[in-house]
Each structure stands twice: as C-alpha cells, then as structure tokens.
Amino acid sequence: MDSRPGRILIPRDEIAARVTSLGEAIRRDYAGRAPILVGVLKGAVVFTADLIRAIALPVSLDFMSVSSYGSGTRSSGVVRLTADLSVSIEGRDVIIVEDVIDTGRTISYLRRNLATRHPRTLALCVLLDKVARREVEVPVDYAGFAIGDEFVVGYGLDHDGFHRGLRDIAVLERDPAR
Ligand code: IMP
Ligand code: MG
C-alpha cells in the first residue's frame, strides 16, 4: 500500500468524551421516547456501537449501506443504496448515525430516502463534519467534531477498506508520486 495512517488528529480519549456528551444530548432531547439509530455501513459501525451505549434510553438499532466512493479519497458524487433497513421506520423517531460528512451528497440522499418512509422525526448525528467541503446543504442535529479538508482513517473510517480498527482518528499519509 502507498498510504498509511499518519498524524493523530483526534485521540481515543477525546473521541470517547465527545461520544459520551452526544449520548447525553440525545437522551435529553428524546426523553420519554424510543428512537431508532440507523447506522450507515460500514464507516459508522464503530461510532454507532459506542453511541448506543452512551444513550440511556430504550434505543433500537438498524443499518443501511450506501456507496459513494470508488477506491479513491474523493466522492464520485453518485450515491447507491447497497443494503436497506430490516424494519419499518414509519412513525418512528429516527436518528441517522454517520461517520463523516464531506460534500453532503451521501447524507442528503439518505435523508431524502428515509423521509419518504414517513418517520415521525428524522435527525442526523455525525461524528466528523468537513464543514468547508459542503456542496449540498444538510441540517446536522448532532456533530462530534468539525475538521478540515483532510482525509482521515480510524475509528471505523477506512481508506480502500483498511484502517477501520484504529482506535484514534489519524490523517492518511500518502507517499509522494514517484
Ligand atoms: P459525501 O457524500 O461527500 O458527504 O461523503 C461522505 C462519505 O464519504 C462518508 O460516508 C465516508 O464514507 C466517505 N468519506 C468522506 N471523507 C472521508 C474521510 O476523510 N475518510 C474516510 N471516509 C471518508
Ligand atoms: Mg460512510
């Protein structure tokens, strides 16, 4: 491979502290309700697993899979649904859980897709927000960290399928072209 995890951008203890406060915010906002977390495969798996344990409410869980990237580090702009939910979300309080928003295309597609199924409410919780990269406006209800225009890996995020298991979030380091 010609790329590897480099400088640590967000260490594991900062991630853990932020996930705890996101969970508390969601518990306050959804008190008395039983929301369903919809994790976006595969990148949000690690975040979703930690988040669900940080929300002291009866929360249920499902997953969806979308694909927007080839093997590169830039969105192709084309979003495809590759695995659907296993339950109905009609009348439910739905919280989409995503790893990172870059251009906003993926999440805007997902929001539109899920809205057609008539949930009671639809919210978005994202771990990383590349605010300056936004091409499509999407309302973000819960955001972990705003980050710059850097490609990051770890804590579920991959490059070419690798590095998801890193406990910290690191900037991908590329070898200069030879
Ligand atoms: P968007 O559609 O341009 O907002 O891209 C969002 C999707 O691209 C996310 O679901 C990620 O899977 C992927 N992505 C964007 N930036 C990164 C990154 O820095 N590391 C890993 N995946 C990323
Ligand atoms: Mg993703």
JSON list of N, CA, C and O in Angstrom, two decimals, residues 18 22 25-26 29-30 47 51 94-108 111 122-147:
[
{"chain": "A", "resi": 18, "resn": "ARG", "atom": "N", "xyz": [-16.37, 12.91, 23.72]},
{"chain": "A", "resi": 18, "resn": "ARG", "atom": "CA", "xyz": [-17.35, 13.56, 22.83]},
{"chain": "A", "resi": 18, "resn": "ARG", "atom": "C", "xyz": [-18.56, 12.63, 22.62]},
{"chain": "A", "resi": 18, "resn": "ARG", "atom": "O", "xyz": [-19.70, 13.09, 22.59]},
{"chain": "A", "resi": 22, "resn": "LEU", "atom": "N", "xyz": [-22.48, 13.47, 23.32]},
{"chain": "A", "resi": 22, "resn": "LEU", "atom": "CA", "xyz": [-23.51, 13.32, 22.28]},
{"chain": "A", "resi": 22, "resn": "LEU", "atom": "C", "xyz": [-24.64, 12.43, 22.78]},
{"chain": "A", "resi": 22, "resn": "LEU", "atom": "O", "xyz": [-25.81, 12.72, 22.59]},
{"chain": "A", "resi": 25, "resn": "ALA", "atom": "N", "xyz": [-26.81, 14.37, 25.18]},
{"chain": "A", "resi": 25, "resn": "ALA", "atom": "CA", "xyz": [-27.68, 15.33, 24.46]},
{"chain": "A", "resi": 25, "resn": "ALA", "atom": "C", "xyz": [-28.87, 14.60, 23.84]},
{"chain": "A", "resi": 25, "resn": "ALA", "atom": "O", "xyz": [-30.01, 15.07, 23.92]},
{"chain": "A", "resi": 26, "resn": "ILE", "atom": "N", "xyz": [-28.61, 13.45, 23.24]},
{"chain": "A", "resi": 26, "resn": "ILE", "atom": "CA", "xyz": [-29.69, 12.68, 22.62]},
{"chain": "A", "resi": 26, "resn": "ILE", "atom": "C", "xyz": [-30.67, 12.19, 23.69]},
{"chain": "A", "resi": 26, "resn": "ILE", "atom": "O", "xyz": [-31.89, 12.26, 23.52]},
{"chain": "A", "resi": 29, "resn": "ASP", "atom": "N", "xyz": [-32.90, 15.14, 24.61]},
{"chain": "A", "resi": 29, "resn": "ASP", "atom": "CA", "xyz": [-33.82, 15.54, 23.55]},
{"chain": "A", "resi": 29, "resn": "ASP", "atom": "C", "xyz": [-34.91, 14.50, 23.28]},
{"chain": "A", "resi": 29, "resn": "ASP", "atom": "O", "xyz": [-35.98, 14.84, 22.80]},
{"chain": "A", "resi": 30, "resn": "TYR", "atom": "N", "xyz": [-34.62, 13.25, 23.57]},
{"chain": "A", "resi": 30, "resn": "TYR", "atom": "CA", "xyz": [-35.56, 12.17, 23.25]},
{"chain": "A", "resi": 30, "resn": "TYR", "atom": "C", "xyz": [-36.17, 11.53, 24.50]},
{"chain": "A", "resi": 30, "resn": "TYR", "atom": "O", "xyz": [-36.68, 10.42, 24.44]},
{"chain": "A", "resi": 47, "resn": "PHE", "atom": "N", "xyz": [-18.52, 4.01, 15.64]},
{"chain": "A", "resi": 47, "resn": "PHE", "atom": "CA", "xyz": [-19.18, 5.15, 16.29]},
{"chain": "A", "resi": 47, "resn": "PHE", "atom": "C", "xyz": [-20.56, 4.73, 16.80]},
{"chain": "A", "resi": 47, "resn": "PHE", "atom": "O", "xyz": [-20.92, 5.03, 17.96]},
{"chain": "A", "resi": 51, "resn": "LEU", "atom": "N", "xyz": [-21.92, 4.90, 20.53]},
{"chain": "A", "resi": 51, "resn": "LEU", "atom": "CA", "xyz": [-23.01, 5.86, 20.79]},
{"chain": "A", "resi": 51, "resn": "LEU", "atom": "C", "xyz": [-24.21, 5.20, 21.46]},
{"chain": "A", "resi": 51, "resn": "LEU", "atom": "O", "xyz": [-24.79, 5.75, 22.40]},
{"chain": "A", "resi": 94, "resn": "VAL", "atom": "N", "xyz": [-36.31, 8.66, 14.16]},
{"chain": "A", "resi": 94, "resn": "VAL", "atom": "CA", "xyz": [-35.12, 8.09, 13.52]},
{"chain": "A", "resi": 94, "resn": "VAL", "atom": "C", "xyz": [-33.93, 9.04, 13.67]},
{"chain": "A", "resi": 94, "resn": "VAL", "atom": "O", "xyz": [-34.04, 10.23, 13.46]},
{"chain": "A", "resi": 95, "resn": "ILE", "atom": "N", "xyz": [-32.81, 8.46, 14.06]},
{"chain": "A", "resi": 95, "resn": "ILE", "atom": "CA", "xyz": [-31.56, 9.22, 14.10]},
{"chain": "A", "resi": 95, "resn": "ILE", "atom": "C", "xyz": [-30.55, 8.52, 13.19]},
{"chain": "A", "resi": 95, "resn": "ILE", "atom": "O", "xyz": [-30.13, 7.39, 13.47]},
{"chain": "A", "resi": 96, "resn": "ILE", "atom": "N", "xyz": [-30.19, 9.18, 12.10]},
{"chain": "A", "resi": 96, "resn": "ILE", "atom": "CA", "xyz": [-29.16, 8.63, 11.21]},
{"chain": "A", "resi": 96, "resn": "ILE", "atom": "C", "xyz": [-27.81, 8.85, 11.87]},
{"chain": "A", "resi": 96, "resn": "ILE", "atom": "O", "xyz": [-27.51, 9.95, 12.36]},
{"chain": "A", "resi": 97, "resn": "VAL", "atom": "N", "xyz": [-26.99, 7.81, 11.91]},
{"chain": "A", "resi": 97, "resn": "VAL", "atom": "CA", "xyz": [-25.66, 7.93, 12.51]},
{"chain": "A", "resi": 97, "resn": "VAL", "atom": "C", "xyz": [-24.62, 7.70, 11.41]},
{"chain": "A", "resi": 97, "resn": "VAL", "atom": "O", "xyz": [-24.54, 6.62, 10.82]},
{"chain": "A", "resi": 98, "resn": "GLU", "atom": "N", "xyz": [-23.84, 8.75, 11.14]},
{"chain": "A", "resi": 98, "resn": "GLU", "atom": "CA", "xyz": [-22.88, 8.70, 10.03]},
{"chain": "A", "resi": 98, "resn": "GLU", "atom": "C", "xyz": [-21.48, 9.02, 10.54]},
{"chain": "A", "resi": 98, "resn": "GLU", "atom": "O", "xyz": [-21.31, 9.75, 11.53]},
{"chain": "A", "resi": 99, "resn": "ASP", "atom": "N", "xyz": [-20.48, 8.51, 9.85]},
{"chain": "A", "resi": 99, "resn": "ASP", "atom": "CA", "xyz": [-19.10, 8.76, 10.28]},
{"chain": "A", "resi": 99, "resn": "ASP", "atom": "C", "xyz": [-18.63, 10.16, 9.93]},
{"chain": "A", "resi": 99, "resn": "ASP", "atom": "O", "xyz": [-18.12, 10.88, 10.77]},
{"chain": "A", "resi": 100, "resn": "VAL", "atom": "N", "xyz": [-18.82, 10.56, 8.67]},
{"chain": "A", "resi": 100, "resn": "VAL", "atom": "CA", "xyz": [-18.29, 11.86, 8.24]},
{"chain": "A", "resi": 100, "resn": "VAL", "atom": "C", "xyz": [-19.15, 12.44, 7.13]},
{"chain": "A", "resi": 100, "resn": "VAL", "atom": "O", "xyz": [-19.65, 11.72, 6.27]},
{"chain": "A", "resi": 101, "resn": "ILE", "atom": "N", "xyz": [-19.35, 13.75, 7.18]},
{"chain": "A", "resi": 101, "resn": "ILE", "atom": "CA", "xyz": [-19.99, 14.46, 6.08]},
{"chain": "A", "resi": 101, "resn": "ILE", "atom": "C", "xyz": [-18.92, 15.25, 5.36]},
{"chain": "A", "resi": 101, "resn": "ILE", "atom": "O", "xyz": [-18.19, 16.03, 5.96]},
{"chain": "A", "resi": 102, "resn": "ASP", "atom": "N", "xyz": [-18.83, 15.02, 4.07]},
{"chain": "A", "resi": 102, "resn": "ASP", "atom": "CA", "xyz": [-17.85, 15.70, 3.24]},
{"chain": "A", "resi": 102, "resn": "ASP", "atom": "C", "xyz": [-18.61, 16.66, 2.33]},
{"chain": "A", "resi": 102, "resn": "ASP", "atom": "O", "xyz": [-18.97, 17.75, 2.75]},
{"chain": "A", "resi": 103, "resn": "THR", "atom": "N", "xyz": [-18.94, 16.27, 1.11]},
{"chain": "A", "resi": 103, "resn": "THR", "atom": "CA", "xyz": [-19.72, 17.15, 0.24]},
{"chain": "A", "resi": 103, "resn": "THR", "atom": "C", "xyz": [-21.17, 17.26, 0.71]},
{"chain": "A", "resi": 103, "resn": "THR", "atom": "O", "xyz": [-21.87, 18.21, 0.36]},
{"chain": "A", "resi": 104, "resn": "GLY", "atom": "N", "xyz": [-21.65, 16.25, 1.43]},
{"chain": "A", "resi": 104, "resn": "GLY", "atom": "CA", "xyz": [-23.03, 16.23, 1.89]},
{"chain": "A", "resi": 104, "resn": "GLY", "atom": "C", "xyz": [-23.94, 15.39, 0.99]},
{"chain": "A", "resi": 104, "resn": "GLY", "atom": "O", "xyz": [-25.12, 15.20, 1.28]},
{"chain": "A", "resi": 105, "resn": "ARG", "atom": "N", "xyz": [-23.39, 14.88, -0.11]},
{"chain": "A", "resi": 105, "resn": "ARG", "atom": "CA", "xyz": [-24.23, 14.14, -1.07]},
{"chain": "A", "resi": 105, "resn": "ARG", "atom": "C", "xyz": [-24.80, 12.85, -0.48]},
{"chain": "A", "resi": 105, "resn": "ARG", "atom": "O", "xyz": [-25.97, 12.54, -0.68]},
{"chain": "A", "resi": 106, "resn": "THR", "atom": "N", "xyz": [-23.96, 12.10, 0.20]},
{"chain": "A", "resi": 106, "resn": "THR", "atom": "CA", "xyz": [-24.41, 10.82, 0.75]},
{"chain": "A", "resi": 106, "resn": "THR", "atom": "C", "xyz": [-25.57, 11.04, 1.72]},
{"chain": "A", "resi": 106, "resn": "THR", "atom": "O", "xyz": [-26.61, 10.39, 1.63]},
{"chain": "A", "resi": 107, "resn": "ILE", "atom": "N", "xyz": [-25.38, 11.98, 2.65]},
{"chain": "A", "resi": 107, "resn": "ILE", "atom": "CA", "xyz": [-26.37, 12.15, 3.70]},
{"chain": "A", "resi": 107, "resn": "ILE", "atom": "C", "xyz": [-27.63, 12.81, 3.17]},
{"chain": "A", "resi": 107, "resn": "ILE", "atom": "O", "xyz": [-28.73, 12.51, 3.62]},
{"chain": "A", "resi": 108, "resn": "SER", "atom": "N", "xyz": [-27.48, 13.64, 2.16]},
{"chain": "A", "resi": 108, "resn": "SER", "atom": "CA", "xyz": [-28.65, 14.28, 1.58]},
{"chain": "A", "resi": 108, "resn": "SER", "atom": "C", "xyz": [-29.50, 13.22, 0.86]},
{"chain": "A", "resi": 108, "resn": "SER", "atom": "O", "xyz": [-30.73, 13.22, 0.95]},
{"chain": "A", "resi": 111, "resn": "ARG", "atom": "N", "xyz": [-31.17, 11.11, 3.71]},
{"chain": "A", "resi": 111, "resn": "ARG", "atom": "CA", "xyz": [-32.27, 11.86, 4.34]},
{"chain": "A", "resi": 111, "resn": "ARG", "atom": "C", "xyz": [-33.51, 11.83, 3.47]},
{"chain": "A", "resi": 111, "resn": "ARG", "atom": "O", "xyz": [-34.61, 11.59, 3.95]},
{"chain": "A", "resi": 122, "resn": "LEU", "atom": "N", "xyz": [-36.90, 12.86, 11.96]},
{"chain": "A", "resi": 122, "resn": "LEU", "atom": "CA", "xyz": [-35.68, 12.38, 11.31]},
{"chain": "A", "resi": 122, "resn": "LEU", "atom": "C", "xyz": [-34.55, 13.33, 11.68]},
{"chain": "A", "resi": 122, "resn": "LEU", "atom": "O", "xyz": [-34.63, 14.53, 11.40]},
{"chain": "A", "resi": 123, "resn": "ALA", "atom": "N", "xyz": [-33.53, 12.80, 12.33]},
{"chain": "A", "resi": 123, "resn": "ALA", "atom": "CA", "xyz": [-32.40, 13.63, 12.75]},
{"chain": "A", "resi": 123, "resn": "ALA", "atom": "C", "xyz": [-31.10, 13.00, 12.28]},
{"chain": "A", "resi": 123, "resn": "ALA", "atom": "O", "xyz": [-31.07, 11.84, 11.87]},
{"chain": "A", "resi": 124, "resn": "LEU", "atom": "N", "xyz": [-30.03, 13.79, 12.35]},
{"chain": "A", "resi": 124, "resn": "LEU", "atom": "CA", "xyz": [-28.73, 13.31, 11.89]},
{"chain": "A", "resi": 124, "resn": "LEU", "atom": "C", "xyz": [-27.68, 13.54, 12.96]},
{"chain": "A", "resi": 124, "resn": "LEU", "atom": "O", "xyz": [-27.54, 14.64, 13.49]},
{"chain": "A", "resi": 125, "resn": "CYS", "atom": "N", "xyz": [-26.95, 12.48, 13.27]},
{"chain": "A", "resi": 125, "resn": "CYS", "atom": "CA", "xyz": [-25.82, 12.56, 14.20]},
{"chain": "A", "resi": 125, "resn": "CYS", "atom": "C", "xyz": [-24.56, 12.13, 13.46]},
{"chain": "A", "resi": 125, "resn": "CYS", "atom": "O", "xyz": [-24.47, 10.99, 13.00]},
{"chain": "A", "resi": 126, "resn": "VAL", "atom": "N", "xyz": [-23.61, 13.04, 13.33]},
{"chain": "A", "resi": 126, "resn": "VAL", "atom": "CA", "xyz": [-22.40, 12.72, 12.57]},
{"chain": "A", "resi": 126, "resn": "VAL", "atom": "C", "xyz": [-21.17, 12.94, 13.45]},
{"chain": "A", "resi": 126, "resn": "VAL", "atom": "O", "xyz": [-21.12, 13.89, 14.23]},
{"chain": "A", "resi": 127, "resn": "LEU", "atom": "N", "xyz": [-20.22, 12.05, 13.34]},
{"chain": "A", "resi": 127, "resn": "LEU", "atom": "CA", "xyz": [-19.01, 12.18, 14.16]},
{"chain": "A", "resi": 127, "resn": "LEU", "atom": "C", "xyz": [-18.12, 13.31, 13.66]},
{"chain": "A", "resi": 127, "resn": "LEU", "atom": "O", "xyz": [-17.67, 14.14, 14.44]},
{"chain": "A", "resi": 128, "resn": "LEU", "atom": "N", "xyz": [-17.86, 13.34, 12.36]},
{"chain": "A", "resi": 128, "resn": "LEU", "atom": "CA", "xyz": [-16.94, 14.33, 11.79]},
{"chain": "A", "resi": 128, "resn": "LEU", "atom": "C", "xyz": [-17.64, 15.15, 10.72]},
{"chain": "A", "resi": 128, "resn": "LEU", "atom": "O", "xyz": [-18.32, 14.58, 9.85]},
{"chain": "A", "resi": 129, "resn": "ASP", "atom": "N", "xyz": [-17.45, 16.45, 10.76]},
{"chain": "A", "resi": 129, "resn": "ASP", "atom": "CA", "xyz": [-18.07, 17.32, 9.78]},
{"chain": "A", "resi": 129, "resn": "ASP", "atom": "C", "xyz": [-17.01, 18.15, 9.08]},
{"chain": "A", "resi": 129, "resn": "ASP", "atom": "O", "xyz": [-16.36, 19.00, 9.70]},
{"chain": "A", "resi": 130, "resn": "LYS", "atom": "N", "xyz": [-16.81, 17.89, 7.78]},
{"chain": "A", "resi": 130, "resn": "LYS", "atom": "CA", "xyz": [-15.86, 18.69, 6.98]},
{"chain": "A", "resi": 130, "resn": "LYS", "atom": "C", "xyz": [-16.63, 19.89, 6.44]},
{"chain": "A", "resi": 130, "resn": "LYS", "atom": "O", "xyz": [-16.98, 19.95, 5.25]},
{"chain": "A", "resi": 131, "resn": "VAL", "atom": "N", "xyz": [-16.87, 20.84, 7.31]},
{"chain": "A", "resi": 131, "resn": "VAL", "atom": "CA", "xyz": [-17.78, 21.97, 7.04]},
{"chain": "A", "resi": 131, "resn": "VAL", "atom": "C", "xyz": [-17.44, 22.69, 5.73]},
{"chain": "A", "resi": 131, "resn": "VAL", "atom": "O", "xyz": [-18.32, 22.97, 4.91]},
{"chain": "A", "resi": 132, "resn": "ALA", "atom": "N", "xyz": [-16.17, 22.96, 5.51]},
{"chain": "A", "resi": 132, "resn": "ALA", "atom": "CA", "xyz": [-15.77, 23.78, 4.36]},
{"chain": "A", "resi": 132, "resn": "ALA", "atom": "C", "xyz": [-15.91, 23.04, 3.03]},
{"chain": "A", "resi": 132, "resn": "ALA", "atom": "O", "xyz": [-15.80, 23.65, 1.96]},
{"chain": "A", "resi": 133, "resn": "ARG", "atom": "N", "xyz": [-16.13, 21.74, 3.07]},
{"chain": "A", "resi": 133, "resn": "ARG", "atom": "CA", "xyz": [-16.21, 20.95, 1.84]},
{"chain": "A", "resi": 133, "resn": "ARG", "atom": "C", "xyz": [-17.65, 20.81, 1.31]},
{"chain": "A", "resi": 133, "resn": "ARG", "atom": "O", "xyz": [-17.89, 20.23, 0.26]},
{"chain": "A", "resi": 134, "resn": "ARG", "atom": "N", "xyz": [-18.59, 21.36, 2.06]},
{"chain": "A", "resi": 134, "resn": "ARG", "atom": "CA", "xyz": [-20.01, 21.13, 1.75]},
{"chain": "A", "resi": 134, "resn": "ARG", "atom": "C", "xyz": [-20.41, 21.66, 0.38]},
{"chain": "A", "resi": 134, "resn": "ARG", "atom": "O", "xyz": [-20.13, 22.79, 0.02]},
{"chain": "A", "resi": 135, "resn": "GLU", "atom": "N", "xyz": [-21.06, 20.80, -0.40]},
{"chain": "A", "resi": 135, "resn": "GLU", "atom": "CA", "xyz": [-21.61, 21.20, -1.71]},
{"chain": "A", "resi": 135, "resn": "GLU", "atom": "C", "xyz": [-23.13, 21.17, -1.68]},
{"chain": "A", "resi": 135, "resn": "GLU", "atom": "O", "xyz": [-23.79, 21.84, -2.46]},
{"chain": "A", "resi": 136, "resn": "VAL", "atom": "N", "xyz": [-23.68, 20.33, -0.81]},
{"chain": "A", "resi": 136, "resn": "VAL", "atom": "CA", "xyz": [-25.12, 20.18, -0.67]},
{"chain": "A", "resi": 136, "resn": "VAL", "atom": "C", "xyz": [-25.47, 20.48, 0.78]},
{"chain": "A", "resi": 136, "resn": "VAL", "atom": "O", "xyz": [-24.89, 19.88, 1.69]},
{"chain": "A", "resi": 137, "resn": "GLU", "atom": "N", "xyz": [-26.38, 21.42, 1.01]},
{"chain": "A", "resi": 137, "resn": "GLU", "atom": "CA", "xyz": [-26.75, 21.78, 2.38]},
{"chain": "A", "resi": 137, "resn": "GLU", "atom": "C", "xyz": [-27.54, 20.65, 3.05]},
{"chain": "A", "resi": 137, "resn": "GLU", "atom": "O", "xyz": [-28.50, 20.14, 2.49]},
{"chain": "A", "resi": 138, "resn": "VAL", "atom": "N", "xyz": [-27.10, 20.26, 4.25]},
{"chain": "A", "resi": 138, "resn": "VAL", "atom": "CA", "xyz": [-27.85, 19.27, 5.02]},
{"chain": "A", "resi": 138, "resn": "VAL", "atom": "C", "xyz": [-27.90, 19.70, 6.48]},
{"chain": "A", "resi": 138, "resn": "VAL", "atom": "O", "xyz": [-26.87, 20.10, 7.03]},
{"chain": "A", "resi": 139, "resn": "PRO", "atom": "N", "xyz": [-29.08, 19.66, 7.10]},
{"chain": "A", "resi": 139, "resn": "PRO", "atom": "CA", "xyz": [-29.16, 20.01, 8.51]},
{"chain": "A", "resi": 139, "resn": "PRO", "atom": "C", "xyz": [-28.50, 18.94, 9.37]},
{"chain": "A", "resi": 139, "resn": "PRO", "atom": "O", "xyz": [-28.79, 17.75, 9.23]},
{"chain": "A", "resi": 140, "resn": "VAL", "atom": "N", "xyz": [-27.55, 19.37, 10.23]},
{"chain": "A", "resi": 140, "resn": "VAL", "atom": "CA", "xyz": [-26.86, 18.43, 11.12]},
{"chain": "A", "resi": 140, "resn": "VAL", "atom": "C", "xyz": [-27.34, 18.70, 12.55]},
{"chain": "A", "resi": 140, "resn": "VAL", "atom": "O", "xyz": [-27.20, 19.81, 13.05]},
{"chain": "A", "resi": 141, "resn": "ASP", "atom": "N", "xyz": [-27.95, 17.71, 13.17]},
{"chain": "A", "resi": 141, "resn": "ASP", "atom": "CA", "xyz": [-28.52, 17.90, 14.50]},
{"chain": "A", "resi": 141, "resn": "ASP", "atom": "C", "xyz": [-27.48, 17.69, 15.60]},
{"chain": "A", "resi": 141, "resn": "ASP", "atom": "O", "xyz": [-27.47, 18.38, 16.60]},
{"chain": "A", "resi": 142, "resn": "TYR", "atom": "N", "xyz": [-26.62, 16.70, 15.43]},
{"chain": "A", "resi": 142, "resn": "TYR", "atom": "CA", "xyz": [-25.57, 16.40, 16.41]},
{"chain": "A", "resi": 142, "resn": "TYR", "atom": "C", "xyz": [-24.27, 16.18, 15.65]},
{"chain": "A", "resi": 142, "resn": "TYR", "atom": "O", "xyz": [-24.23, 15.34, 14.76]},
{"chain": "A", "resi": 143, "resn": "ALA", "atom": "N", "xyz": [-23.24, 16.94, 16.01]},
{"chain": "A", "resi": 143, "resn": "ALA", "atom": "CA", "xyz": [-21.95, 16.77, 15.35]},
{"chain": "A", "resi": 143, "resn": "ALA", "atom": "C", "xyz": [-20.86, 16.58, 16.39]},
{"chain": "A", "resi": 143, "resn": "ALA", "atom": "O", "xyz": [-20.82, 17.29, 17.41]},
{"chain": "A", "resi": 144, "resn": "GLY", "atom": "N", "xyz": [-19.98, 15.62, 16.16]},
{"chain": "A", "resi": 144, "resn": "GLY", "atom": "CA", "xyz": [-18.89, 15.36, 17.09]},
{"chain": "A", "resi": 144, "resn": "GLY", "atom": "C", "xyz": [-17.79, 16.39, 16.99]},
{"chain": "A", "resi": 144, "resn": "GLY", "atom": "O", "xyz": [-17.53, 17.14, 17.93]},
{"chain": "A", "resi": 145, "resn": "PHE", "atom": "N", "xyz": [-17.16, 16.46, 15.82]},
{"chain": "A", "resi": 145, "resn": "PHE", "atom": "CA", "xyz": [-16.02, 17.36, 15.60]},
{"chain": "A", "resi": 145, "resn": "PHE", "atom": "C", "xyz": [-16.10, 17.97, 14.21]},
{"chain": "A", "resi": 145, "resn": "PHE", "atom": "O", "xyz": [-16.39, 17.27, 13.25]},
{"chain": "A", "resi": 146, "resn": "ALA", "atom": "N", "xyz": [-15.82, 19.27, 14.12]},
{"chain": "A", "resi": 146, "resn": "ALA", "atom": "CA", "xyz": [-15.62, 19.89, 12.81]},
{"chain": "A", "resi": 146, "resn": "ALA", "atom": "C", "xyz": [-14.15, 19.69, 12.45]},
{"chain": "A", "resi": 146, "resn": "ALA", "atom": "O", "xyz": [-13.27, 19.95, 13.28]},
{"chain": "A", "resi": 147, "resn": "ILE", "atom": "N", "xyz": [-13.88, 19.21, 11.24]},
{"chain": "A", "resi": 147, "resn": "ILE", "atom": "CA", "xyz": [-12.49, 19.01, 10.82]},
{"chain": "A", "resi": 147, "resn": "ILE", "atom": "C", "xyz": [-12.27, 19.69, 9.47]},
{"chain": "A", "resi": 147, "resn": "ILE", "atom": "O", "xyz": [-13.22, 20.04, 8.78]}
]
